[in-house]
XYZ file of C-alpha atoms in Angstrom:
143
model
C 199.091 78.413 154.429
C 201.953 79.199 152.425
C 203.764 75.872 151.357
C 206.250 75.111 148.652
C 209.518 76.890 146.410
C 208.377 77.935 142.835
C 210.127 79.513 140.000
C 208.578 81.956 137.871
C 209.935 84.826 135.426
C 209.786 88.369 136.594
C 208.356 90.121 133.680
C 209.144 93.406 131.734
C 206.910 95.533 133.691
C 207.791 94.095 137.508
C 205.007 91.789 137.928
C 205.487 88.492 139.464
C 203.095 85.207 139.477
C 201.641 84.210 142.644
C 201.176 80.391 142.519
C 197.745 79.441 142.373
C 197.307 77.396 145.103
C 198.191 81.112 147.242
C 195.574 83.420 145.834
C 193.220 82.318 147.980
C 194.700 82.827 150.970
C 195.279 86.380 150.052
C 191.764 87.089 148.470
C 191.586 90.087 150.827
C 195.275 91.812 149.769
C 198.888 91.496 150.666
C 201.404 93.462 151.353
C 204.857 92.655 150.154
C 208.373 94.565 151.599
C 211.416 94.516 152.357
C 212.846 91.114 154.260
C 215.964 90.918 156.267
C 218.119 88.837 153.997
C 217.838 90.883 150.745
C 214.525 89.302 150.259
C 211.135 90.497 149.934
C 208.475 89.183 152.544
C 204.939 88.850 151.148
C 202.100 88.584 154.101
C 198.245 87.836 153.371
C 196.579 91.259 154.429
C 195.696 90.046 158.154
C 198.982 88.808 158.516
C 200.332 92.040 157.896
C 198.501 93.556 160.419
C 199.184 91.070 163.179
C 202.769 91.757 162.233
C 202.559 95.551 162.332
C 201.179 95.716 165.369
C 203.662 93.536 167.262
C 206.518 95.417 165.674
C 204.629 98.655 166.590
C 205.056 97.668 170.129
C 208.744 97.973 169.842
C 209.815 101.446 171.588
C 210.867 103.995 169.715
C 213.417 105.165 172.031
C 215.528 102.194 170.880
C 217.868 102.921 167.697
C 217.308 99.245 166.567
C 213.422 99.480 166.760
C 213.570 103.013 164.498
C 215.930 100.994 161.722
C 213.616 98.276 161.298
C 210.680 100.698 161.076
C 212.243 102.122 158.684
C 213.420 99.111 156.698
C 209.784 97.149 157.050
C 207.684 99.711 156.419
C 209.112 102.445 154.331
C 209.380 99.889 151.566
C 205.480 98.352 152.550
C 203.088 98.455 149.488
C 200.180 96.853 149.131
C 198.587 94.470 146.308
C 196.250 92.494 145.165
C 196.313 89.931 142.160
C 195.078 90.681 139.013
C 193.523 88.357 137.099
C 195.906 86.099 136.028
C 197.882 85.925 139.767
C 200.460 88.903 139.095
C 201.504 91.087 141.384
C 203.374 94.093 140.493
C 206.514 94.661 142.434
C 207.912 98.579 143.219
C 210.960 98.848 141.526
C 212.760 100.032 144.874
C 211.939 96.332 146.260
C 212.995 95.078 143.121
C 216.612 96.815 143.202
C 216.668 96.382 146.950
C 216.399 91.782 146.229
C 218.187 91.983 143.207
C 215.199 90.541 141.146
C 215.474 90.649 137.263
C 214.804 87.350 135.170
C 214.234 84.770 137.454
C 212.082 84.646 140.993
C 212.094 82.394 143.485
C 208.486 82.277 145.622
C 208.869 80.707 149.236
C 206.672 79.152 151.519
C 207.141 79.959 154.880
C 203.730 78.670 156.501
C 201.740 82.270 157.653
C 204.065 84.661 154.827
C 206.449 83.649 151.644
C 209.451 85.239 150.845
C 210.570 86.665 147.079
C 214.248 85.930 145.974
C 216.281 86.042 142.739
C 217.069 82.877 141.411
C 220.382 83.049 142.020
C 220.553 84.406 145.919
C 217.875 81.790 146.629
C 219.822 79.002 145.735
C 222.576 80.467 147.528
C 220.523 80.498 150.847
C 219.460 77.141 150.060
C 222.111 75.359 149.726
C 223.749 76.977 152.736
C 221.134 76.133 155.101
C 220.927 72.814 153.313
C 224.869 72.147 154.234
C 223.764 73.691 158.104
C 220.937 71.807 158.868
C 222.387 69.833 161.321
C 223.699 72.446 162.937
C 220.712 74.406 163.078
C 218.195 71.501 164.164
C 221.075 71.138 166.940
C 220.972 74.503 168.115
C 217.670 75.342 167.777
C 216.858 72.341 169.850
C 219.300 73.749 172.219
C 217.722 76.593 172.863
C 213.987 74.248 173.706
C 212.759 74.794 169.816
């Protein structure tokens, strides 16, 4: 389960930190890509495929199921920790979130998301200000 916000340096070759109390969960791989909100999402390997295989169900006759094809997995690559925890990020995912000194690792329960520093707190402190408004509507619609 992926819990928790951390803070780590991107470093000069692309590489990333996974917090520790992560690795385990993806002892068998992840796969990091693009995310919707100029983010990257990072899934545990069976994750991934449980993923791929509901958004391959999507019909291809549909112009919105192509695009986010195209925007999930032409950017997929997979990983797994060396060592010391680091992941090495593509430099297309890198350019596509912005990353360059400082990462933001989220924990969003079965994936975590990778932000910049700076667009992270940005989202933050947006949905921080709407979270009354989002509890309410959510709610609304039997969430």
């Amino acid at each position: 389960m992926f819990l928790g916000e951390f803070e780590h340096a991107l470093d000069d070759r692309g590489r990333i930190a996974v917090p520790a109390k992560w690795r385990a969960e993806l002892g068998n791989g992840l796969v990091v890509t693009r995310g919707i909100d100029r983010c990257l999402l990072l899934w545990p390997m069976d994750g991934w495929r449980a993923t791929a295989e509901k958004l391959s169900q999507l019909s291809l006759m549909q112009n919105d199921a192509r695009r986010i094809h195209r925007l999930i997995f032409s950017g997929a690559t997979d990983a797994n920790p060396d060592r010391l925890g680091r992941i090495l990020l593509p430099a297309s995912l890198r350019e596509y979130a912005e990353l360059h000194d400082s990462v933001a690792l989220i924990g969003l329960l079965n994936r975590a998301e990778i932000w910049s520093g700076d667009n992270w707190r940005v989202e933050r402190s947006e949905a921080e200000q709407q979270s009354a408004q989002l509890a309410e509507h959510l709610f609304n619609l039997g969430v």
